[in-house]
C-alpha cells in the first residue's frame, strides 16, 4: 500500500506440499505483498513425503519465517511442530507453520477461519444455529468444517462419507461428538431434508475427479449450498443448486480467507480480500455467482 515503509530485510515464506505446481497461494500472497509494499517472498516448494523433516529443517536454516502446508503433509508436519495452536489441536491438522523467535515451529490451522469467513461473507444473512447442516466427506477439510459448525452452534451436523468408518473417527475425535449424526453415503439425498446448509468437502466434482452425484429435490429452497472445491469455481453441485434458487457459496473464498491469518503471522498486516484479488484468481471462463 502506498505510503507504508518497505522493510529492509526480506521475509521469506511459502507453501510445502506434493504436488504444489498448480497452487494459487503464490498469487494470493504475492498480491498482498505487493499491495502492502512489503519486502517478502512466497514460493511453492515440492517436498516428497520421505524428505519432509530434512527439507523443513533446510527452510528453517535458510531463515524462512514459516510456510503453508498442503496435501500430503498436513498431519505429518505436526510431529515437527514443538507448539500447536488450539485450532490445530482441535482440527488435528496443520496448514500453517510459523518459525518462532526461539527456532521452535508453531503449527496453526487457518482452514476453520477460512471456511467460516467465506460462508459469512458469501451468505451474509445465514444463521448457522437455526438448523441442521449436511456435510459430505470426512477428510482433513471436513474436520475443519465440522469444528467451524460446532463453533457456530449448528444444532445437528449430518455427516456422510463413502467410508463410513472415517466419519465415525471424525465424530469421535471432534470437540462435540453429540452434535454429529452419521448417515450412510447412499442416503445423501434424504439427508438434505430440513437442512439449512450443505457443504461438499469431498474431492468429487473437482477438475479431473469423478462427479458428485446428488439429488437436491429434498433440499429446502432457502438452504445455503457451499462447495469447498474451487476448480471449477461453479461445480455441478453449485450449478444444480443455483438453478433451483438456492443461495450458493463457491470454494475459492475459503482458500483466500485461510491465507489471511497465515500472511499476518509471517508478514505482519492482516490482509483483506478485494474484488480485484478474487477476479484475478477466477478463471476467465467462469463467473462467480
Ligand atoms: P481433504 O484434505 O481435501 O479433505 P482427504 O483427506 O483426502 O482430502 O479427503 C477426501 C474426501 O473425499 C474423503 O471424505 C473421501 O472419502 P473416503 O474417506 O471414503 O476416502 C472423499 N472422496 C474421495 N474420492 C471419493 C469418491 N470417489 N467417492 C466418494 N468420496 C470420495
PDB file of C-alpha atoms and ligand atoms in Angstrom:
ATOM      1  CA  UNK A   1       0.000   0.000   0.000  1.00  0.00           C
ATOM      2  CA  UNK A   2       1.474   3.367  -0.884  1.00  0.00           C
ATOM      3  CA  UNK A   3       2.874   5.462   1.943  1.00  0.00           C
ATOM      4  CA  UNK A   4       3.886   2.435   4.037  1.00  0.00           C
ATOM      5  CA  UNK A   5       7.566   1.837   4.790  1.00  0.00           C
ATOM      6  CA  UNK A   6       9.272  -1.001   2.949  1.00  0.00           C
ATOM      7  CA  UNK A   7      11.061  -3.284   5.418  1.00  0.00           C
ATOM      8  CA  UNK A   8      14.754  -3.733   4.691  1.00  0.00           C
ATOM      9  CA  UNK A   9      15.085  -7.406   5.451  1.00  0.00           C
ATOM     10  CA  UNK A  10      13.463  -9.901   3.114  1.00  0.00           C
ATOM     11  CA  UNK A  11      10.881 -12.068   4.914  1.00  0.00           C
ATOM     12  CA  UNK A  12      10.605 -15.470   3.275  1.00  0.00           C
ATOM     13  CA  UNK A  13       7.633 -17.801   3.410  1.00  0.00           C
ATOM     14  CA  UNK A  14       5.917 -20.247   1.095  1.00  0.00           C
ATOM     15  CA  UNK A  15       3.996 -23.430   0.625  1.00  0.00           C
ATOM     16  CA  UNK A  16       5.133 -27.009   1.051  1.00  0.00           C
ATOM     17  CA  UNK A  17       3.238 -29.915  -0.498  1.00  0.00           C
ATOM     18  CA  UNK A  18       3.416 -32.633  -3.111  1.00  0.00           C
ATOM     19  CA  UNK A  19       2.466 -31.584  -5.759  1.00  0.00           C
ATOM     20  CA  UNK A  20       2.335 -27.776  -5.487  1.00  0.00           C
ATOM     21  CA  UNK A  21       2.740 -26.562  -9.045  1.00  0.00           C
ATOM     22  CA  UNK A  22      -0.952 -25.720  -9.549  1.00  0.00           C
ATOM     23  CA  UNK A  23      -1.357 -23.839  -6.268  1.00  0.00           C
ATOM     24  CA  UNK A  24      -2.924 -20.372  -6.304  1.00  0.00           C
ATOM     25  CA  UNK A  25      -1.279 -19.456  -2.970  1.00  0.00           C
ATOM     26  CA  UNK A  26       1.814 -17.779  -4.501  1.00  0.00           C
ATOM     27  CA  UNK A  27      -0.519 -15.468  -6.454  1.00  0.00           C
ATOM     28  CA  UNK A  28      -2.584 -14.665  -3.341  1.00  0.00           C
ATOM     29  CA  UNK A  29       0.400 -13.861  -1.113  1.00  0.00           C
ATOM     30  CA  UNK A  30       2.229 -12.123  -3.966  1.00  0.00           C
ATOM     31  CA  UNK A  31      -0.786  -9.844  -4.463  1.00  0.00           C
ATOM     32  CA  UNK A  32      -0.841  -8.881  -0.771  1.00  0.00           C
ATOM     33  CA  UNK A  33       2.943  -8.395  -0.512  1.00  0.00           C
ATOM     34  CA  UNK A  34       2.686  -6.010  -3.413  1.00  0.00           C
ATOM     35  CA  UNK A  35      -0.366  -4.218  -2.073  1.00  0.00           C
ATOM     36  CA  UNK A  36       1.203  -3.713   1.346  1.00  0.00           C
ATOM     37  CA  UNK A  37       4.591  -2.755  -0.114  1.00  0.00           C
ATOM     38  CA  UNK A  38       6.370  -5.429   1.914  1.00  0.00           C
ATOM     39  CA  UNK A  39       9.783  -6.892   1.263  1.00  0.00           C
ATOM     40  CA  UNK A  40       8.703 -10.517   1.335  1.00  0.00           C
ATOM     41  CA  UNK A  41       8.653 -13.600  -0.820  1.00  0.00           C
ATOM     42  CA  UNK A  42       6.325 -16.583  -1.067  1.00  0.00           C
ATOM     43  CA  UNK A  43       7.303 -19.620  -3.102  1.00  0.00           C
ATOM     44  CA  UNK A  44       5.878 -23.097  -3.571  1.00  0.00           C
ATOM     45  CA  UNK A  45       8.261 -25.924  -2.698  1.00  0.00           C
ATOM     46  CA  UNK A  46       7.562 -29.516  -3.716  1.00  0.00           C
ATOM     47  CA  UNK A  47       8.593 -31.886  -0.922  1.00  0.00           C
ATOM     48  CA  UNK A  48       8.164 -35.644  -1.187  1.00  0.00           C
ATOM     49  CA  UNK A  49       6.793 -37.275   1.998  1.00  0.00           C
ATOM     50  CA  UNK A  50      10.041 -39.100   2.850  1.00  0.00           C
ATOM     51  CA  UNK A  51      12.046 -35.851   2.691  1.00  0.00           C
ATOM     52  CA  UNK A  52       9.727 -33.761   4.870  1.00  0.00           C
ATOM     53  CA  UNK A  53      11.808 -33.449   8.082  1.00  0.00           C
ATOM     54  CA  UNK A  54      15.076 -32.699   6.274  1.00  0.00           C
ATOM     55  CA  UNK A  55      13.610 -30.196   3.809  1.00  0.00           C
ATOM     56  CA  UNK A  56      11.704 -28.369   6.560  1.00  0.00           C
ATOM     57  CA  UNK A  57      14.936 -28.127   8.599  1.00  0.00           C
ATOM     58  CA  UNK A  58      16.593 -26.641   5.473  1.00  0.00           C
ATOM     59  CA  UNK A  59      13.894 -23.966   5.186  1.00  0.00           C
ATOM     60  CA  UNK A  60      14.409 -23.038   8.842  1.00  0.00           C
ATOM     61  CA  UNK A  61      18.186 -22.862   8.329  1.00  0.00           C
ATOM     62  CA  UNK A  62      17.626 -20.603   5.323  1.00  0.00           C
ATOM     63  CA  UNK A  63      15.760 -18.198   7.617  1.00  0.00           C
ATOM     64  CA  UNK A  64      12.194 -18.770   6.458  1.00  0.00           C
ATOM     65  CA  UNK A  65       9.570 -17.102   8.667  1.00  0.00           C
ATOM     66  CA  UNK A  66       7.180 -20.000   8.062  1.00  0.00           C
ATOM     67  CA  UNK A  67       5.145 -21.802   5.450  1.00  0.00           C
ATOM     68  CA  UNK A  68       1.751 -23.137   4.462  1.00  0.00           C
ATOM     69  CA  UNK A  69       1.278 -26.861   4.377  1.00  0.00           C
ATOM     70  CA  UNK A  70      -0.849 -28.771   1.912  1.00  0.00           C
ATOM     71  CA  UNK A  71      -1.523 -32.378   0.868  1.00  0.00           C
ATOM     72  CA  UNK A  72       0.020 -34.794   1.885  1.00  0.00           C
ATOM     73  CA  UNK A  73       1.830 -33.127   4.812  1.00  0.00           C
ATOM     74  CA  UNK A  74      -0.968 -31.583   6.892  1.00  0.00           C
ATOM     75  CA  UNK A  75      -0.881 -34.344   9.523  1.00  0.00           C
ATOM     76  CA  UNK A  76       2.757 -35.471   9.308  1.00  0.00           C
ATOM     77  CA  UNK A  77       4.129 -31.952   9.802  1.00  0.00           C
ATOM     78  CA  UNK A  78       2.551 -31.907  13.277  1.00  0.00           C
ATOM     79  CA  UNK A  79       5.359 -34.164  14.534  1.00  0.00           C
ATOM     80  CA  UNK A  80       7.859 -31.426  13.629  1.00  0.00           C
ATOM     81  CA  UNK A  81       5.943 -28.710  15.485  1.00  0.00           C
ATOM     82  CA  UNK A  82       7.085 -28.044  19.038  1.00  0.00           C
ATOM     83  CA  UNK A  83       3.938 -25.981  19.605  1.00  0.00           C
ATOM     84  CA  UNK A  84       0.390 -26.189  18.259  1.00  0.00           C
ATOM     85  CA  UNK A  85      -2.324 -23.573  18.486  1.00  0.00           C
ATOM     86  CA  UNK A  86      -5.758 -24.564  19.839  1.00  0.00           C
ATOM     87  CA  UNK A  87      -7.335 -24.846  16.400  1.00  0.00           C
ATOM     88  CA  UNK A  88      -4.611 -27.130  15.039  1.00  0.00           C
ATOM     89  CA  UNK A  89      -5.080 -29.308  18.097  1.00  0.00           C
ATOM     90  CA  UNK A  90      -8.850 -29.455  17.558  1.00  0.00           C
ATOM     91  CA  UNK A  91      -8.716 -29.979  13.804  1.00  0.00           C
ATOM     92  CA  UNK A  92      -5.765 -32.374  14.162  1.00  0.00           C
ATOM     93  CA  UNK A  93      -4.062 -30.900  11.132  1.00  0.00           C
ATOM     94  CA  UNK A  94      -1.638 -28.034  10.463  1.00  0.00           C
ATOM     95  CA  UNK A  95      -1.897 -25.854   7.361  1.00  0.00           C
ATOM     96  CA  UNK A  96       0.338 -23.002   8.566  1.00  0.00           C
ATOM     97  CA  UNK A  97       3.683 -23.077  10.359  1.00  0.00           C
ATOM     98  CA  UNK A  98       5.465 -20.156  11.973  1.00  0.00           C
ATOM     99  CA  UNK A  99       9.141 -20.350  12.900  1.00  0.00           C
ATOM    100  CA  UNK A 100       9.161 -18.650  16.282  1.00  0.00           C
ATOM    101  CA  UNK A 101      11.979 -16.491  17.651  1.00  0.00           C
ATOM    102  CA  UNK A 102      13.448 -19.442  19.595  1.00  0.00           C
ATOM    103  CA  UNK A 103      13.514 -21.583  16.427  1.00  0.00           C
ATOM    104  CA  UNK A 104      10.576 -23.760  17.506  1.00  0.00           C
ATOM    105  CA  UNK A 105       7.931 -24.455  14.841  1.00  0.00           C
ATOM    106  CA  UNK A 106       4.403 -23.425  15.804  1.00  0.00           C
ATOM    107  CA  UNK A 107       1.669 -25.290  13.935  1.00  0.00           C
ATOM    108  CA  UNK A 108      -1.580 -23.460  13.227  1.00  0.00           C
ATOM    109  CA  UNK A 109      -4.763 -24.313  11.385  1.00  0.00           C
ATOM    110  CA  UNK A 110      -6.419 -21.455   9.491  1.00  0.00           C
ATOM    111  CA  UNK A 111      -8.810 -23.624   7.415  1.00  0.00           C
ATOM    112  CA  UNK A 112     -11.512 -23.268  10.061  1.00  0.00           C
ATOM    113  CA  UNK A 113     -11.229 -19.472   9.846  1.00  0.00           C
ATOM    114  CA  UNK A 114     -11.224 -19.675   6.041  1.00  0.00           C
ATOM    115  CA  UNK A 115     -14.402 -21.729   5.901  1.00  0.00           C
ATOM    116  CA  UNK A 116     -16.181 -19.506   8.435  1.00  0.00           C
ATOM    117  CA  UNK A 117     -15.238 -16.223   6.767  1.00  0.00           C
ATOM    118  CA  UNK A 118     -16.129 -17.467   3.300  1.00  0.00           C
ATOM    119  CA  UNK A 119     -19.564 -18.578   4.489  1.00  0.00           C
ATOM    120  CA  UNK A 120     -20.118 -15.381   6.488  1.00  0.00           C
ATOM    121  CA  UNK A 121     -19.300 -13.158   3.517  1.00  0.00           C
ATOM    122  CA  UNK A 122     -20.782 -15.416   0.844  1.00  0.00           C
ATOM    123  CA  UNK A 123     -24.133 -15.915   2.610  1.00  0.00           C
ATOM    124  CA  UNK A 124     -24.495 -12.757   4.752  1.00  0.00           C
ATOM    125  CA  UNK A 125     -27.979 -13.408   6.186  1.00  0.00           C
ATOM    126  CA  UNK A 126     -27.374 -17.052   7.012  1.00  0.00           C
ATOM    127  CA  UNK A 127     -27.629 -18.045  10.698  1.00  0.00           C
ATOM    128  CA  UNK A 128     -25.915 -21.442  11.177  1.00  0.00           C
ATOM    129  CA  UNK A 129     -27.533 -22.043  14.590  1.00  0.00           C
ATOM    130  CA  UNK A 130     -31.013 -22.113  13.027  1.00  0.00           C
ATOM    131  CA  UNK A 131     -30.970 -25.649  11.660  1.00  0.00           C
ATOM    132  CA  UNK A 132     -29.180 -28.845  10.647  1.00  0.00           C
ATOM    133  CA  UNK A 133     -26.194 -28.883   8.325  1.00  0.00           C
ATOM    134  CA  UNK A 134     -25.338 -31.734   5.962  1.00  0.00           C
ATOM    135  CA  UNK A 135     -21.616 -32.285   5.424  1.00  0.00           C
ATOM    136  CA  UNK A 136     -20.294 -34.584   2.705  1.00  0.00           C
ATOM    137  CA  UNK A 137     -16.839 -36.044   3.334  1.00  0.00           C
ATOM    138  CA  UNK A 138     -14.748 -36.905   6.373  1.00  0.00           C
ATOM    139  CA  UNK A 139     -11.182 -35.989   5.335  1.00  0.00           C
ATOM    140  CA  UNK A 140      -8.962 -33.220   6.656  1.00  0.00           C
ATOM    141  CA  UNK A 141     -11.056 -30.423   5.204  1.00  0.00           C
ATOM    142  CA  UNK A 142     -14.245 -31.894   6.684  1.00  0.00           C
ATOM    143  CA  UNK A 143     -12.659 -31.809  10.125  1.00  0.00           C
ATOM    144  CA  UNK A 144     -12.089 -28.039   9.900  1.00  0.00           C
ATOM    145  CA  UNK A 145     -15.611 -27.515   8.525  1.00  0.00           C
ATOM    146  CA  UNK A 146     -17.206 -29.586  11.313  1.00  0.00           C
ATOM    147  CA  UNK A 147     -15.307 -27.709  14.031  1.00  0.00           C
ATOM    148  CA  UNK A 148     -16.373 -24.383  12.486  1.00  0.00           C
ATOM    149  CA  UNK A 149     -20.012 -25.549  12.502  1.00  0.00           C
ATOM    150  CA  UNK A 150     -19.685 -26.648  16.138  1.00  0.00           C
ATOM    151  CA  UNK A 151     -18.320 -23.171  16.968  1.00  0.00           C
ATOM    152  CA  UNK A 152     -21.307 -21.644  15.170  1.00  0.00           C
ATOM    153  CA  UNK A 153     -23.745 -23.664  17.350  1.00  0.00           C
ATOM    154  CA  UNK A 154     -25.194 -25.714  14.498  1.00  0.00           C
ATOM    155  CA  UNK A 155     -27.677 -27.953  16.346  1.00  0.00           C
ATOM    156  CA  UNK A 156     -27.160 -31.080  14.207  1.00  0.00           C
ATOM    157  CA  UNK A 157     -24.397 -31.997  11.776  1.00  0.00           C
ATOM    158  CA  UNK A 158     -25.321 -34.814   9.406  1.00  0.00           C
ATOM    159  CA  UNK A 159     -22.080 -36.383   8.274  1.00  0.00           C
ATOM    160  CA  UNK A 160     -21.933 -38.634   5.226  1.00  0.00           C
ATOM    161  CA  UNK A 161     -18.828 -40.228   3.802  1.00  0.00           C
ATOM    162  CA  UNK A 162     -18.084 -43.000   1.321  1.00  0.00           C
ATOM    163  CA  UNK A 163     -16.039 -44.786   4.003  1.00  0.00           C
ATOM    164  CA  UNK A 164     -18.338 -44.620   6.997  1.00  0.00           C
ATOM    165  CA  UNK A 165     -15.546 -45.561   9.443  1.00  0.00           C
ATOM    166  CA  UNK A 166     -13.776 -42.302   8.607  1.00  0.00           C
ATOM    167  CA  UNK A 167     -16.948 -40.408   9.552  1.00  0.00           C
ATOM    168  CA  UNK A 168     -17.109 -42.272  12.878  1.00  0.00           C
ATOM    169  CA  UNK A 169     -13.485 -41.448  13.642  1.00  0.00           C
ATOM    170  CA  UNK A 170     -14.054 -37.791  12.779  1.00  0.00           C
ATOM    171  CA  UNK A 171     -17.133 -37.628  15.038  1.00  0.00           C
ATOM    172  CA  UNK A 172     -15.485 -39.406  17.969  1.00  0.00           C
ATOM    173  CA  UNK A 173     -12.450 -37.134  17.870  1.00  0.00           C
ATOM    174  CA  UNK A 174     -14.415 -33.926  17.312  1.00  0.00           C
ATOM    175  CA  UNK A 175     -14.938 -31.403  20.103  1.00  0.00           C
ATOM    176  CA  UNK A 176     -18.712 -32.164  20.291  1.00  0.00           C
ATOM    177  CA  UNK A 177     -19.486 -35.739  19.158  1.00  0.00           C
ATOM    178  CA  UNK A 178     -23.108 -35.491  20.332  1.00  0.00           C
ATOM    179  CA  UNK A 179     -23.922 -32.961  17.571  1.00  0.00           C
ATOM    180  CA  UNK A 180     -22.849 -35.299  14.783  1.00  0.00           C
ATOM    181  CA  UNK A 181     -25.252 -37.759  13.215  1.00  0.00           C
ATOM    182  CA  UNK A 182     -23.627 -40.217  10.795  1.00  0.00           C
ATOM    183  CA  UNK A 183     -25.650 -41.411   7.834  1.00  0.00           C
ATOM    184  CA  UNK A 184     -24.743 -43.827   5.026  1.00  0.00           C
ATOM    185  CA  UNK A 185     -23.296 -42.259   1.861  1.00  0.00           C
ATOM    186  CA  UNK A 186     -26.182 -43.773  -0.130  1.00  0.00           C
ATOM    187  CA  UNK A 187     -28.629 -41.655   1.890  1.00  0.00           C
ATOM    188  CA  UNK A 188     -27.257 -38.287   0.839  1.00  0.00           C
ATOM    189  CA  UNK A 189     -30.460 -37.290  -0.954  1.00  0.00           C
ATOM    190  CA  UNK A 190     -32.678 -37.833   2.121  1.00  0.00           C
ATOM    191  CA  UNK A 191     -30.058 -36.293   4.423  1.00  0.00           C
ATOM    192  CA  UNK A 192     -30.933 -32.941   2.829  1.00  0.00           C
ATOM    193  CA  UNK A 193     -34.462 -32.852   4.250  1.00  0.00           C
ATOM    194  CA  UNK A 194     -34.858 -29.832   6.520  1.00  0.00           C
ATOM    195  CA  UNK A 195     -31.169 -28.877   6.178  1.00  0.00           C
ATOM    196  CA  UNK A 196     -30.258 -25.188   6.237  1.00  0.00           C
ATOM    197  CA  UNK A 197     -26.728 -25.752   4.889  1.00  0.00           C
ATOM    198  CA  UNK A 198     -24.992 -28.308   2.671  1.00  0.00           C
ATOM    199  CA  UNK A 199     -21.212 -28.435   2.377  1.00  0.00           C
ATOM    200  CA  UNK A 200     -19.254 -30.641  -0.006  1.00  0.00           C
ATOM    201  CA  UNK A 201     -15.797 -31.282   1.430  1.00  0.00           C
ATOM    202  CA  UNK A 202     -15.029 -34.290  -0.786  1.00  0.00           C
ATOM    203  CA  UNK A 203     -12.855 -34.068  -3.852  1.00  0.00           C
ATOM    204  CA  UNK A 204     -15.793 -35.129  -6.034  1.00  0.00           C
ATOM    205  CA  UNK A 205     -16.640 -32.570  -8.697  1.00  0.00           C
ATOM    206  CA  UNK A 206     -13.093 -31.220  -8.834  1.00  0.00           C
ATOM    207  CA  UNK A 207     -11.484 -30.991 -12.280  1.00  0.00           C
ATOM    208  CA  UNK A 208     -10.136 -34.454 -13.032  1.00  0.00           C
ATOM    209  CA  UNK A 209     -12.102 -36.193 -10.239  1.00  0.00           C
ATOM    210  CA  UNK A 210     -15.360 -38.133 -10.627  1.00  0.00           C
ATOM    211  CA  UNK A 211     -18.587 -36.101 -10.422  1.00  0.00           C
ATOM    212  CA  UNK A 212     -20.567 -35.704  -7.205  1.00  0.00           C
ATOM    213  CA  UNK A 213     -23.939 -37.272  -7.873  1.00  0.00           C
ATOM    214  CA  UNK A 214     -26.553 -35.502  -5.766  1.00  0.00           C
ATOM    215  CA  UNK A 215     -30.317 -35.340  -5.966  1.00  0.00           C
ATOM    216  CA  UNK A 216     -31.256 -32.000  -4.403  1.00  0.00           C
ATOM    217  CA  UNK A 217     -35.039 -32.420  -4.581  1.00  0.00           C
ATOM    218  CA  UNK A 218     -35.426 -32.816  -0.778  1.00  0.00           C
ATOM    219  CA  UNK A 219     -33.365 -29.677  -0.025  1.00  0.00           C
ATOM    220  CA  UNK A 220     -35.360 -26.675   1.270  1.00  0.00           C
ATOM    221  CA  UNK A 221     -35.240 -23.835  -1.315  1.00  0.00           C
ATOM    222  CA  UNK A 222     -33.542 -21.383   1.057  1.00  0.00           C
ATOM    223  CA  UNK A 223     -30.763 -23.755   2.204  1.00  0.00           C
ATOM    224  CA  UNK A 224     -27.237 -22.472   1.521  1.00  0.00           C
ATOM    225  CA  UNK A 225     -25.059 -24.736  -0.632  1.00  0.00           C
ATOM    226  CA  UNK A 226     -21.283 -24.470  -0.302  1.00  0.00           C
ATOM    227  CA  UNK A 227     -18.708 -26.454  -2.217  1.00  0.00           C
ATOM    228  CA  UNK A 228     -15.138 -26.201  -0.992  1.00  0.00           C
ATOM    229  CA  UNK A 229     -13.945 -27.374  -4.412  1.00  0.00           C
ATOM    230  CA  UNK A 230     -12.853 -24.235  -6.337  1.00  0.00           C
ATOM    231  CA  UNK A 231     -11.667 -25.723  -9.637  1.00  0.00           C
ATOM    232  CA  UNK A 232     -14.048 -25.452 -11.337  1.00  0.00           C
ATOM    233  CA  UNK A 233     -15.428 -22.461  -9.487  1.00  0.00           C
ATOM    234  CA  UNK A 234     -19.028 -23.366 -10.269  1.00  0.00           C
ATOM    235  CA  UNK A 235     -19.185 -27.095  -9.632  1.00  0.00           C
ATOM    236  CA  UNK A 236     -22.099 -29.228 -10.831  1.00  0.00           C
ATOM    237  CA  UNK A 237     -23.427 -29.188  -7.258  1.00  0.00           C
ATOM    238  CA  UNK A 238     -23.463 -25.375  -7.188  1.00  0.00           C
ATOM    239  CA  UNK A 239     -24.962 -25.111 -10.680  1.00  0.00           C
ATOM    240  CA  UNK A 240     -27.713 -27.515  -9.761  1.00  0.00           C
ATOM    241  CA  UNK A 241     -28.403 -25.627  -6.514  1.00  0.00           C
ATOM    242  CA  UNK A 242     -28.373 -22.256  -8.236  1.00  0.00           C
ATOM    243  CA  UNK A 243     -30.776 -23.495 -10.924  1.00  0.00           C
ATOM    244  CA  UNK A 244     -33.362 -24.346  -8.247  1.00  0.00           C
ATOM    245  CA  UNK A 245     -32.881 -20.990  -6.499  1.00  0.00           C
ATOM    246  CA  UNK A 246     -30.714 -21.973  -3.506  1.00  0.00           C
ATOM    247  CA  UNK A 247     -28.076 -19.456  -2.396  1.00  0.00           C
ATOM    248  CA  UNK A 248     -24.625 -20.799  -3.298  1.00  0.00           C
ATOM    249  CA  UNK A 249     -21.140 -20.091  -1.954  1.00  0.00           C
ATOM    250  CA  UNK A 250     -18.119 -21.083  -4.034  1.00  0.00           C
ATOM    251  CA  UNK A 251     -14.938 -22.568  -2.568  1.00  0.00           C
ATOM    252  CA  UNK A 252     -12.396 -20.014  -3.763  1.00  0.00           C
ATOM    253  CA  UNK A 253     -13.111 -17.727  -0.798  1.00  0.00           C
ATOM    254  CA  UNK A 254     -12.140 -20.437   1.693  1.00  0.00           C
ATOM    255  CA  UNK A 255      -8.726 -20.710   0.054  1.00  0.00           C
ATOM    256  CA  UNK A 256      -8.249 -16.946   0.108  1.00  0.00           C
ATOM    257  CA  UNK A 257      -9.530 -16.411   3.654  1.00  0.00           C
ATOM    258  CA  UNK A 258      -7.414 -19.219   5.140  1.00  0.00           C
ATOM    259  CA  UNK A 259      -4.397 -17.396   3.691  1.00  0.00           C
ATOM    260  CA  UNK A 260      -5.116 -14.158   5.612  1.00  0.00           C
ATOM    261  CA  UNK A 261      -4.049 -15.179   9.167  1.00  0.00           C
ATOM    262  CA  UNK A 262      -1.041 -17.014   7.699  1.00  0.00           C
ATOM    263  CA  UNK A 263       0.064 -13.837   5.881  1.00  0.00           C
ATOM    264  CA  UNK A 264      -0.412 -11.850   9.101  1.00  0.00           C
ATOM    265  CA  UNK A 265       1.628 -14.363  11.109  1.00  0.00           C
ATOM    266  CA  UNK A 266       4.680 -14.079   8.811  1.00  0.00           C
ATOM    267  CA  UNK A 267       4.494 -10.612   7.284  1.00  0.00           C
ATOM    268  CA  UNK A 268       2.540  -8.506   9.847  1.00  0.00           C
ATOM    269  CA  UNK A 269      -0.604  -6.942   8.377  1.00  0.00           C
ATOM    270  CA  UNK A 270      -3.909  -8.818   8.228  1.00  0.00           C
ATOM    271  CA  UNK A 271      -4.739  -8.511   4.524  1.00  0.00           C
ATOM    272  CA  UNK A 272      -8.207  -8.127   3.088  1.00  0.00           C
ATOM    273  CA  UNK A 273      -9.938  -9.894   0.250  1.00  0.00           C
ATOM    274  CA  UNK A 274     -10.623  -7.394  -2.505  1.00  0.00           C
ATOM    275  CA  UNK A 275     -12.817  -7.867  -5.585  1.00  0.00           C
ATOM    276  CA  UNK A 276      -9.676  -7.258  -7.553  1.00  0.00           C
ATOM    277  CA  UNK A 277      -7.876 -10.196  -5.958  1.00  0.00           C
ATOM    278  CA  UNK A 278     -10.858 -12.524  -6.405  1.00  0.00           C
ATOM    279  CA  UNK A 279     -11.234 -11.504 -10.052  1.00  0.00           C
ATOM    280  CA  UNK A 280      -7.553 -12.192 -10.690  1.00  0.00           C
ATOM    281  CA  UNK A 281      -7.924 -15.729  -9.328  1.00  0.00           C
ATOM    282  CA  UNK A 282     -11.108 -16.677 -11.153  1.00  0.00           C
ATOM    283  CA  UNK A 283     -10.649 -18.484 -14.408  1.00  0.00           C
ATOM    284  CA  UNK A 284     -11.659 -16.116 -17.188  1.00  0.00           C
ATOM    285  CA  UNK A 285     -14.224 -18.621 -18.441  1.00  0.00           C
ATOM    286  CA  UNK A 286     -16.190 -18.636 -15.203  1.00  0.00           C
ATOM    287  CA  UNK A 287     -18.272 -16.055 -13.438  1.00  0.00           C
ATOM    288  CA  UNK A 288     -18.822 -16.133  -9.700  1.00  0.00           C
ATOM    289  CA  UNK A 289     -22.412 -16.115  -8.504  1.00  0.00           C
TER     290      UNK A 289
HETATM  291  P1  LIG B   1      -9.009 -33.186   2.142  1.00  0.00           P
HETATM  292  O1  LIG B   1      -7.811 -32.899   2.985  1.00  0.00           O
HETATM  293  O2  LIG B   1      -9.172 -32.250   0.970  1.00  0.00           O
HETATM  294  O3  LIG B   1     -10.268 -33.320   2.935  1.00  0.00           O
HETATM  295  P2  LIG B   1      -8.813 -36.042   2.030  1.00  0.00           P
HETATM  296  O4  LIG B   1      -8.450 -36.026   3.472  1.00  0.00           O
HETATM  297  O5  LIG B   1      -8.052 -36.930   1.098  1.00  0.00           O
HETATM  298  O6  LIG B   1      -8.714 -34.598   1.411  1.00  0.00           O
HETATM  299  O7  LIG B   1     -10.386 -36.385   1.906  1.00  0.00           O
HETATM  300  C1  LIG B   1     -11.014 -36.617   0.705  1.00  0.00           C
HETATM  301  C2  LIG B   1     -12.519 -36.825   0.938  1.00  0.00           C
HETATM  302  O8  LIG B   1     -13.150 -37.069  -0.340  1.00  0.00           O
HETATM  303  C3  LIG B   1     -12.833 -38.031   1.805  1.00  0.00           C
HETATM  304  O9  LIG B   1     -14.018 -37.797   2.519  1.00  0.00           O
HETATM  305  C4  LIG B   1     -13.044 -39.125   0.746  1.00  0.00           C
HETATM  306  O10 LIG B   1     -13.827 -40.195   1.172  1.00  0.00           O
HETATM  307  P3  LIG B   1     -13.166 -41.507   1.855  1.00  0.00           P
HETATM  308  O11 LIG B   1     -12.956 -41.157   3.299  1.00  0.00           O
HETATM  309  O12 LIG B   1     -14.148 -42.577   1.625  1.00  0.00           O
HETATM  310  O13 LIG B   1     -11.853 -41.739   1.118  1.00  0.00           O
HETATM  311  C5  LIG B   1     -13.781 -38.342  -0.315  1.00  0.00           C
HETATM  312  N1  LIG B   1     -13.707 -38.992  -1.624  1.00  0.00           N
HETATM  313  C6  LIG B   1     -12.627 -39.051  -2.434  1.00  0.00           C
HETATM  314  N2  LIG B   1     -12.942 -39.744  -3.551  1.00  0.00           N
HETATM  315  C7  LIG B   1     -14.239 -40.153  -3.434  1.00  0.00           C
HETATM  316  C8  LIG B   1     -15.144 -40.893  -4.246  1.00  0.00           C
HETATM  317  N3  LIG B   1     -14.772 -41.380  -5.449  1.00  0.00           N
HETATM  318  N4  LIG B   1     -16.411 -41.087  -3.798  1.00  0.00           N
HETATM  319  C9  LIG B   1     -16.803 -40.595  -2.606  1.00  0.00           C
HETATM  320  N5  LIG B   1     -15.986 -39.877  -1.773  1.00  0.00           N
HETATM  321  C10 LIG B   1     -14.729 -39.661  -2.192  1.00  0.00           C
END
